[in-house]
Coordinates of C-alpha atoms and ligand atoms in Angstrom, one line a residue:
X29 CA 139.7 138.7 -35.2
X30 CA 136.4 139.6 -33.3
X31 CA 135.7 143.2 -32.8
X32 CA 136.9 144.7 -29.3
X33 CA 134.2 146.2 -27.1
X34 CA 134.5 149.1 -25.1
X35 CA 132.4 151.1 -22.7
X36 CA 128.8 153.0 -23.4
X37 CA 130.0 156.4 -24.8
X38 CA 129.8 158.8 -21.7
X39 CA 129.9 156.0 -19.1
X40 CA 133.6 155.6 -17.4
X41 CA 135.0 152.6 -15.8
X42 CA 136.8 154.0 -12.7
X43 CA 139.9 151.3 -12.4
X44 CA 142.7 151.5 -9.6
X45 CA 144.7 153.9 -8.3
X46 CA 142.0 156.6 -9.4
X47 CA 139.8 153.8 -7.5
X48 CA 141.3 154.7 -4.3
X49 CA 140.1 158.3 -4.5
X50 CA 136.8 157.3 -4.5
X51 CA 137.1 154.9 -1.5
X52 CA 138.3 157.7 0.8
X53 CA 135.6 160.2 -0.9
X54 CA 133.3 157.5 0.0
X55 CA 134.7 156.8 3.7
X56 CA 134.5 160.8 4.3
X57 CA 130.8 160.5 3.0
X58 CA 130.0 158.0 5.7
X59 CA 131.8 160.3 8.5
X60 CA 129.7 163.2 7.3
X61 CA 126.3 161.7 7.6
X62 CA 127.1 160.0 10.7
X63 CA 128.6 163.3 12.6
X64 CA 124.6 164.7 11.5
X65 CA 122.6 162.1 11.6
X66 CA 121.5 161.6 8.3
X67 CA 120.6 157.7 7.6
X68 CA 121.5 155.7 4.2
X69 CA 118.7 154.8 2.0
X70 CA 119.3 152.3 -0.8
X71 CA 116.5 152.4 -3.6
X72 CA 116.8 150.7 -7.4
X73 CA 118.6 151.7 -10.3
X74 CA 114.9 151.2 -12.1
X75 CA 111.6 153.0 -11.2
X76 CA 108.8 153.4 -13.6
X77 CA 109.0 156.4 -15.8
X78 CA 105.6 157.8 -14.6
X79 CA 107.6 158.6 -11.5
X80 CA 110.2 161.2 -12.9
X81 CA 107.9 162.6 -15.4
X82 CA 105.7 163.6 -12.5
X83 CA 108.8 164.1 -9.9
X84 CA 111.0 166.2 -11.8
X85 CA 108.8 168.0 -14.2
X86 CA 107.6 167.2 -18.1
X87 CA 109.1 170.2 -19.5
X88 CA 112.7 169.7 -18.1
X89 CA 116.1 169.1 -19.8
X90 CA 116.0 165.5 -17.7
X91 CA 112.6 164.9 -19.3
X92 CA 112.5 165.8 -22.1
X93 CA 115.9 164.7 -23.6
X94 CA 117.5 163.0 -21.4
X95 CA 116.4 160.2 -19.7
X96 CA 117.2 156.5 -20.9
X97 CA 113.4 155.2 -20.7
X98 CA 112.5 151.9 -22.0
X99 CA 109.5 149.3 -22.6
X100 CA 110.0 146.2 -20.1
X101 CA 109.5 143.3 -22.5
X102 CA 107.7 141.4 -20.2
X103 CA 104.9 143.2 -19.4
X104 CA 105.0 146.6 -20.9
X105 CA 105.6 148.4 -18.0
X106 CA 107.3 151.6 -19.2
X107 CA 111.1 152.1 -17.6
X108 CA 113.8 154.4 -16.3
X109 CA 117.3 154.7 -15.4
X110 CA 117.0 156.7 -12.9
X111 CA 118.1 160.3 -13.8
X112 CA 118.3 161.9 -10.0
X113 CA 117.1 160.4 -7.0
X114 CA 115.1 162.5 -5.2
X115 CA 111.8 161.3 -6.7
X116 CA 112.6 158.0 -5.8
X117 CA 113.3 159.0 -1.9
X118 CA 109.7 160.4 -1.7
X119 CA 108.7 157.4 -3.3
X120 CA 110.2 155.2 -1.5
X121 CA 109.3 157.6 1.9
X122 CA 105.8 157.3 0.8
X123 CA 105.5 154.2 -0.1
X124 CA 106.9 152.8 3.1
X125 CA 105.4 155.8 5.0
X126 CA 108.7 156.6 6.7
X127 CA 107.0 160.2 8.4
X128 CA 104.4 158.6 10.3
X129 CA 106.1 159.1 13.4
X130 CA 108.0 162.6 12.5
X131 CA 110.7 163.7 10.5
X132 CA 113.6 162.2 8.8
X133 CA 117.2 162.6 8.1
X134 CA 118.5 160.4 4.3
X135 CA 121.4 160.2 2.2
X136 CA 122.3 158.1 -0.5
X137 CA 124.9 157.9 -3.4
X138 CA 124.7 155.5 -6.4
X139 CA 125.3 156.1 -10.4
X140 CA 122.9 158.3 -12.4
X141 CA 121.8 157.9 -15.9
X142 CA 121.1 160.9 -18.4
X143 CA 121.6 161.3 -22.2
X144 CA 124.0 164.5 -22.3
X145 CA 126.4 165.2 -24.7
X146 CA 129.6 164.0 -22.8
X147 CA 132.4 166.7 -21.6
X148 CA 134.4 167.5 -19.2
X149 CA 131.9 167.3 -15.6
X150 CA 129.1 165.8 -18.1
X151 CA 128.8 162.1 -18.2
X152 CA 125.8 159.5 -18.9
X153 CA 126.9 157.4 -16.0
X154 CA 128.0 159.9 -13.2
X155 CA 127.5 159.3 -9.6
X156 CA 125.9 161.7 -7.4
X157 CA 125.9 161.7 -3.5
X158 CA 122.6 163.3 -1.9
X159 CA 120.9 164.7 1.2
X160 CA 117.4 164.5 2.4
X161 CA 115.5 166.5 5.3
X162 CA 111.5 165.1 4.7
X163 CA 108.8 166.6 6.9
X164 CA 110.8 169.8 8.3
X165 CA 109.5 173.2 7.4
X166 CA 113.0 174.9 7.4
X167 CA 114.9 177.0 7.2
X168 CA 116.4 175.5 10.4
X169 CA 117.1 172.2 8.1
X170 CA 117.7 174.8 5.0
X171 CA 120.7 176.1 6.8
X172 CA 121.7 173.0 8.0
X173 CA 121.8 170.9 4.4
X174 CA 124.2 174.0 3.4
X175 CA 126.7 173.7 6.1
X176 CA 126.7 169.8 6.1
X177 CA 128.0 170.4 2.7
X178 CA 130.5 173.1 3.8
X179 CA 131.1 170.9 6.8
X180 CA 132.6 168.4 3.8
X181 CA 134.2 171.1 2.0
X182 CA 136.6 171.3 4.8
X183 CA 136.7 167.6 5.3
X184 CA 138.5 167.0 2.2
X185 CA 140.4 170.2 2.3
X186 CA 138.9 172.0 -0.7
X187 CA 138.7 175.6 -1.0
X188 CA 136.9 178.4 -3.1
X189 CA 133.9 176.8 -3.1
X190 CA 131.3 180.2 -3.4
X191 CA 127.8 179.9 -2.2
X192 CA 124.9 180.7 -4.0
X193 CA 121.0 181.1 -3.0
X194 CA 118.0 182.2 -3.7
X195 CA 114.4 181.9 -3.0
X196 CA 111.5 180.9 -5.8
X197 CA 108.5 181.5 -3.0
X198 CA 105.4 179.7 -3.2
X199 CA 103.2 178.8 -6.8
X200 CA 100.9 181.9 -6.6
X201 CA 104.2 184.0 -6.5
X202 CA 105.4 182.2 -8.8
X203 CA 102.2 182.4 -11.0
X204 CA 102.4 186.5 -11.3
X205 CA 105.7 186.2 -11.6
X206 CA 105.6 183.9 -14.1
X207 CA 102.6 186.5 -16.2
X208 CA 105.6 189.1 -15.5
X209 CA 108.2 186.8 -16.9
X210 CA 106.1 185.7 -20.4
X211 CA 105.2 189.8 -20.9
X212 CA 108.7 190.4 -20.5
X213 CA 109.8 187.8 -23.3
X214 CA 107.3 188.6 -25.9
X215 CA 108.1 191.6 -25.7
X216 CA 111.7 190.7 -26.9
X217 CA 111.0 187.8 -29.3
X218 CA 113.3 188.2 -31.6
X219 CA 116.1 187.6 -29.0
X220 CA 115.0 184.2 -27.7
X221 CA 116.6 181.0 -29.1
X222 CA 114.5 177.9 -30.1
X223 CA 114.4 176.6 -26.7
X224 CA 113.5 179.5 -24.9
X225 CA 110.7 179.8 -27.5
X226 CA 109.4 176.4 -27.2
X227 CA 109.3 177.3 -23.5
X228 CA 107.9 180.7 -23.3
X229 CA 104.4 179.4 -22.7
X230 CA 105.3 176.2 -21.0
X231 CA 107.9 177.1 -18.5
X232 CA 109.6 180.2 -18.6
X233 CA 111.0 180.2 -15.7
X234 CA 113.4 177.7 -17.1
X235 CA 114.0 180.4 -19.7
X236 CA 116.4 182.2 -17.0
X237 CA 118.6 179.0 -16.3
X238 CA 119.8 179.4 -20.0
X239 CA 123.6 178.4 -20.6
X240 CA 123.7 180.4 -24.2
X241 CA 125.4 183.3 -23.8
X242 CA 123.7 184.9 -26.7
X243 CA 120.8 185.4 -24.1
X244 CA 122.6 186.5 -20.8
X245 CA 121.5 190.1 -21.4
X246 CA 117.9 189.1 -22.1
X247 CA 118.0 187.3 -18.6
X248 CA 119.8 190.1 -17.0
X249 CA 117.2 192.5 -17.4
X250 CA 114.4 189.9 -16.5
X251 CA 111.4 190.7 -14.0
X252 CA 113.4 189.3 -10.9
X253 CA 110.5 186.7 -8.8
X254 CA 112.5 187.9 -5.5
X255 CA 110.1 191.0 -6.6
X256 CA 107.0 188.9 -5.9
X257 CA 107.4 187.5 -2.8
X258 CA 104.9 187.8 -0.1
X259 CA 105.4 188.1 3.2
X260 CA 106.1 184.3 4.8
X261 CA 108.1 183.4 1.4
X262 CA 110.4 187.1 2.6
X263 CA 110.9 185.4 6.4
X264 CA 111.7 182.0 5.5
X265 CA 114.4 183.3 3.0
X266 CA 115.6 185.7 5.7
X267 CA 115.8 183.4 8.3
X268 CA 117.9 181.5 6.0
X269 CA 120.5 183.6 5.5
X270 CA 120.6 185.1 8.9
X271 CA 121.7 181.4 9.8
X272 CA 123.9 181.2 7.5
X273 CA 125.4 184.8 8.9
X274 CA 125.1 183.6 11.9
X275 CA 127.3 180.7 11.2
X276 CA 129.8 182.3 9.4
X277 CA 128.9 181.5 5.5
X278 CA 129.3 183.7 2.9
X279 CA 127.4 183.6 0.2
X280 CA 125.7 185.7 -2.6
X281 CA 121.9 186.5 -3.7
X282 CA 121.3 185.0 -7.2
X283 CA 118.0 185.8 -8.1
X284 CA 118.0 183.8 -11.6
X285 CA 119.3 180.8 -9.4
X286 CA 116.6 178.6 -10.2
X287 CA 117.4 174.8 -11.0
X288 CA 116.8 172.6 -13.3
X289 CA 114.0 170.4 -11.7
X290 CA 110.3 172.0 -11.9
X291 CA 110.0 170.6 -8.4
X292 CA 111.7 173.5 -6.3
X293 CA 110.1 176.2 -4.0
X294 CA 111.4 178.5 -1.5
X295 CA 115.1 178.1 -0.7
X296 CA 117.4 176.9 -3.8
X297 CA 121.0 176.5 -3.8
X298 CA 124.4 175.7 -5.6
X299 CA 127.6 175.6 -4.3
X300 CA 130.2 176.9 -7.3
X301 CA 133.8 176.4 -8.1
X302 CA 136.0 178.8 -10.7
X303 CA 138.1 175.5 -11.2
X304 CA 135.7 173.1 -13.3
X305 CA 135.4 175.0 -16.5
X306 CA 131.7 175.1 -18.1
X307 CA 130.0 172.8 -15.4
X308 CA 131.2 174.9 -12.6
X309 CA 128.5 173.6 -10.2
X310 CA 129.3 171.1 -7.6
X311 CA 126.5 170.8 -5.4
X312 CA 122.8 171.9 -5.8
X313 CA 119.6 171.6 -4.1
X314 CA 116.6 173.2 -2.2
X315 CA 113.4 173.2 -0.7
X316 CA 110.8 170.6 -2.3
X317 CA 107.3 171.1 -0.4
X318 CA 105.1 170.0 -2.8
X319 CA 107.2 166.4 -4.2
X320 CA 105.8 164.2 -1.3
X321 CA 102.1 164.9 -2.3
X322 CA 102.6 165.1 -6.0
X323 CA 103.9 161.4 -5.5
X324 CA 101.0 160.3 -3.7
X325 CA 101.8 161.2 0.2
X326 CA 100.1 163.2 2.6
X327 CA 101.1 167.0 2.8
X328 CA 105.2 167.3 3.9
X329 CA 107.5 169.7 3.5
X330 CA 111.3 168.6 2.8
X331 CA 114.8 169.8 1.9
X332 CA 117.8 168.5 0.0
X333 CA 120.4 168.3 -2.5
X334 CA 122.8 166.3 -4.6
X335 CA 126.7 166.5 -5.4
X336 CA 128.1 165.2 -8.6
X337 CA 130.8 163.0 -7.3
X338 CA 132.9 163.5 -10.8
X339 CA 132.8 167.1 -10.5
X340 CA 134.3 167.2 -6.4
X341 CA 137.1 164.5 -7.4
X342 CA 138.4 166.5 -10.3
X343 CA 138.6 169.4 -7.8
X344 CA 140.2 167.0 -5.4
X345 CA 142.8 166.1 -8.0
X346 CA 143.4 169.6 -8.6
X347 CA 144.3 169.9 -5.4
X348 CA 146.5 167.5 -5.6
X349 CA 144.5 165.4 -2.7
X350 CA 145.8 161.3 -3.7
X351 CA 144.7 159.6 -0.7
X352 CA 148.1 157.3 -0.1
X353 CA 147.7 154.4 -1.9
X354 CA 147.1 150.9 -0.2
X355 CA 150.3 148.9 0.1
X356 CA 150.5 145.0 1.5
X357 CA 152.1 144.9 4.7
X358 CA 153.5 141.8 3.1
X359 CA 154.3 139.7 -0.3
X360 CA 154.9 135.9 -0.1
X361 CA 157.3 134.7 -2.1
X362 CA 157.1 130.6 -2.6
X363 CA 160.6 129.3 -3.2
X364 CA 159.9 126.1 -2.1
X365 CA 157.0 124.9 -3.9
X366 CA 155.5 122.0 -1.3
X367 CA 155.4 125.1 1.4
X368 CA 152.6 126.3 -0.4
X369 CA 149.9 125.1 2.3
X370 CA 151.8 126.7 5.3
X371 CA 152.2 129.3 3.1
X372 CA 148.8 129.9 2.7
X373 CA 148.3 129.2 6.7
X374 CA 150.4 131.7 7.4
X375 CA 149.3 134.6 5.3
X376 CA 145.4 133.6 7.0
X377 CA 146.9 133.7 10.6
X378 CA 148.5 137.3 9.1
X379 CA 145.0 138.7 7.7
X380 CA 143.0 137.5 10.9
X381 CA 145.2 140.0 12.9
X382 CA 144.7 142.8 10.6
X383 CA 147.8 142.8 8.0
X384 CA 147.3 143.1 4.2
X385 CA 148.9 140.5 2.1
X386 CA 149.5 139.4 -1.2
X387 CA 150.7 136.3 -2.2
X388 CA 152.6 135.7 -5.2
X389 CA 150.8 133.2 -7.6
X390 CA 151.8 132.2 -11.0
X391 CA 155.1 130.1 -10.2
X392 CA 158.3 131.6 -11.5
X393 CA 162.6 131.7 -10.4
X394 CA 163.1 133.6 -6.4
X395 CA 164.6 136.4 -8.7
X396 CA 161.5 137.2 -10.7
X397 CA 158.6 136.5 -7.5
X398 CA 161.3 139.5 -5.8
X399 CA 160.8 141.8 -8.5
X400 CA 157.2 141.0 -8.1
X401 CA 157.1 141.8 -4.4
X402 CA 159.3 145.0 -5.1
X403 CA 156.8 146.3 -7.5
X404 CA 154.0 145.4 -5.3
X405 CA 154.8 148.2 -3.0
X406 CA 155.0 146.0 -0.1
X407 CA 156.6 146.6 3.2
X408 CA 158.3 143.0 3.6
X409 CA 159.0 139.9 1.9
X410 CA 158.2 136.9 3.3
X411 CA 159.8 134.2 2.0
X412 CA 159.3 130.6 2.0
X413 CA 162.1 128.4 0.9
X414 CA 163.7 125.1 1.7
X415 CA 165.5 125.7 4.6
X416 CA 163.0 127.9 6.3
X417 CA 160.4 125.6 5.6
X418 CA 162.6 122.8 7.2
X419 CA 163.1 124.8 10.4
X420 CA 159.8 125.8 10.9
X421 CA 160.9 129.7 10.1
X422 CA 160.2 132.5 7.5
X423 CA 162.4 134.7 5.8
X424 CA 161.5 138.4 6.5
X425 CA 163.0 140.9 4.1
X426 CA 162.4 144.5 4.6
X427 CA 161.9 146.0 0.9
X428 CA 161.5 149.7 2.2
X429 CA 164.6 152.1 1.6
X430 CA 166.6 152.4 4.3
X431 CA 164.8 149.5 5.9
X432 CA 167.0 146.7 7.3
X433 CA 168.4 144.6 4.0
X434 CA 169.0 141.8 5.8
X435 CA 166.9 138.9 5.6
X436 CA 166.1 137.3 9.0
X437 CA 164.9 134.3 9.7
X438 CA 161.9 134.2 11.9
X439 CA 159.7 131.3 13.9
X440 CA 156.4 130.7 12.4
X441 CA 155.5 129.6 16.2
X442 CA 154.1 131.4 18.1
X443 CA 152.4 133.7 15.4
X444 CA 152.6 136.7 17.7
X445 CA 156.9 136.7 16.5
X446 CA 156.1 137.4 13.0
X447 CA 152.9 139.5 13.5
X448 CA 154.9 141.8 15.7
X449 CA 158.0 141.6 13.2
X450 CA 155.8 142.8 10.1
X451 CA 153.5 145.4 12.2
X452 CA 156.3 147.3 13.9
X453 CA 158.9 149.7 12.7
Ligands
ATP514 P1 123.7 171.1 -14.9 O1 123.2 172.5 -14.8 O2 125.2 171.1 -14.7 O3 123.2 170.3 -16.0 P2 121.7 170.0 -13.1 O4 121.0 171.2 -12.7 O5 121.2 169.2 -14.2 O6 123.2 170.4 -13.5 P3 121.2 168.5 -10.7 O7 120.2 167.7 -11.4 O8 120.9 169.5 -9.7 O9 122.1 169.1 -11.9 O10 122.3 167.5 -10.1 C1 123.1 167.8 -9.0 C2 124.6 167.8 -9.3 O11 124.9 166.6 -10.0 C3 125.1 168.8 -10.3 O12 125.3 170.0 -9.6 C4 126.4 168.2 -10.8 O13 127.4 168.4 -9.9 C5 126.0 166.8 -10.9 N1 125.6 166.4 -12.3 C6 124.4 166.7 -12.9 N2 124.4 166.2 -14.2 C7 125.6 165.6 -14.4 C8 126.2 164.9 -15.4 N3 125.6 164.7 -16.6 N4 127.5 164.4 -15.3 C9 128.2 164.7 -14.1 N5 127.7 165.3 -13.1 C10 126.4 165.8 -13.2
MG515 MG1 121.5 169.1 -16.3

């Protein structure tokens, strides 16, 4: 016997009825972007590696162990799967100079690739659904990335999702708070674990977004960069949350809120559930000023952030929130085999005017095709035997409890009879 294959460790196949979930995630997605204006953007799977090393930052988690990089064998031009999609929006912005006549409003969703060891919330395939604001100086556009994702909150009827921000200010704030930061840590050594060490000189910053909980004191008692900030960094972040006040969101001050992408200045944010164990955060992003140049664009300030689809459906089954499932309005059953090409006909005519059916295929006794068409779900059974076929008529049998159990027959001409049969009550 050959060997069976299965999927990529980490990477899911999402099969029917948990399918269906992500179809009406995906449908309220659409709604949300339309009702603010945000515009889909479709960019490859692929980009050149150069791109994220330079995007997201060379000593990052996504950088340095994560990504799935490789040589193309053709030419040698070295590859990625994309880990995020951000980058890839400037790119794509720049290259195609999308801000030459102002500002714009992009979303996009697709699967991202990173090596992580897989757990619950945690995949190597997951799918992420993002927002981008490009050439707006905020916080007008701050605020209104984090209530667009409040706004969807509500759509799908979740709850406790908590709101966290904070501000990382420009790079000179950064840079003395980043002298502050690398005093601080030398000074307790002997706490840090290897990766804090590694980064201590190289980006200690990242050194607060530690998950060990061996080091949660250490970063308690940190030199706090909210400290540092000058004057404009102090408005912009205050503007921001008096929007948010303004508009009736809650949220909380987390001043060792500071991402995972190097690429982040001024306003940052996550929004947090209790309900997802270890990888509690749902939806994260900020302010990215500096990206569009760094990729090669002129000057522009922009805004954004991603959800982790997996993450917001596990809350959604939580909740208990199965969209209904999609039955056929309809099942043919074929009793009468030479029927088959009005059969066919028929179930066309059906479809043009908007009704799902299946037809039954594989042969088999009238008993077995009805078991078939009970399973299915479906409202009715239409059924095409002998005598119907001869008169020009279709059996309809109501399969619904409580439905009429009678099987009637019905003309086949006009259509309008047995459209209006199977479409009302
Ligand atoms: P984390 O701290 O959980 O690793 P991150 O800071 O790396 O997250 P981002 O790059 O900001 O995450 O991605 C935005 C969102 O995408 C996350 O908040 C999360 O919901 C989701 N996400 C990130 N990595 C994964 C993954 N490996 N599997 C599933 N979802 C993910
Ligand atoms: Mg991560």
């Amino acid at each position: 016997m050959t060997s069976k294959l299965s999927a990529v460790k980490g990477m899911n196949d999402i099969l029917p009825p948990e399918s269906a979930r992500w179809e009406w995630f995906e449908s309220q997605i659409r709604e949300l972007m339309r009702v603010y204006g945000y515009r889909n953007v479709r960019t490859p799977i692929v980009e050149p590696t150069p791109l994220f090393v330079r995007g997201i930052g060379e000593v990052t988690d996504i950088v340095e162990k994560e990504m799935y990089s490789f040589t193309d064998s053709l030419n040698g031009e070295p590859l990625t799967l994309r880990p995020e999609n951000t980058a890839a929006i400037v790119r794509a912005t720049v290259e195609h100079n999308l801000l030459y006549d102002g500002g714009k409003r992009l979303w996009y969703t697709g699967p991202m690739f990173r090596h992580e060891r897989p757990q619950r919330g945690r995949y190597r395939q997951f799918h992420q659904v993002g927002a981008e604001a490009l050439g707006f100086a905020g916080p007008d556009v701050d605020a209104e990335l984090i209530l667009m994702a409040r706004r969807l909150w509500t759509m799908l009827g979740l709850r406790g999702l908590r709101l966290e921000i904070n501000c990382l200010g420009q790079s000179a704030e950064r840079a003395s708070h980043r002298a502050k930061l690398i005093a601080y840590f030398e000074a307790h050594a002997e706490q840090l674990d290897e990766d804090a060490r590694r980064r201590l000189h190289s980006n200690p910053l990242r050194i607060l977004d530690t998950k060990n909980p061996a080091m949660q004191e250490l970063v308690q008692g940190a030199p706090r960069l909210l400290d540092e900030l000058g004057e404009e960094s102090r408005a912009h972040f205050e503007g921001l949350q008096q929007l948010l006040q303004a508009a009736g969101q809650e949220f909380t001050v987390n001043p060792r809120l500071v991402r995972g992408l190097d690429y982040y200045n001024l306003s940052v944010f996550e929004w947090v559930s209790d309900q997802l164990g270890a990888q509690g955060t749902v939806c994260a992003g900020g302010r990215y000023d500096g990206l569009i140049e760094q990729i090669g664009g002129k000057p522009a300030p922009a805004c954004g952030w991603a959800l982790g689809i997996e993450r917001v459906l596990d809350l959604l089954a939580q909740a208990e929130r199965q969209p209904q499932a999609a039955v056929p309005d309809a099942y043919v059953v074929l009793a009468h085999a030479p029927a088959l090409p009005r059969a066919l006909q028929v179930a066309e005519e059906l479809r043009a005017a908007g009704l799902a059916v299946l037809m039954h295929a594989g042969g088999g006794s009238m008993k077995s095709q009805m078991k078939k068409a009970d399973a299915s779900g479906a409202r009715h059974a239409l059924i095409f035997g002998e005598n119907e076929w001869l008169a020009g008529e279709v059996g309809v049998k109501s399969l619904r409890a409580g439905g009429e159990q009678q099987q009637r027959s019905v003309p086949l001409q006009p259509a309008s009879l047995l459209i209006d049969c199977l479409s009302g009550a």
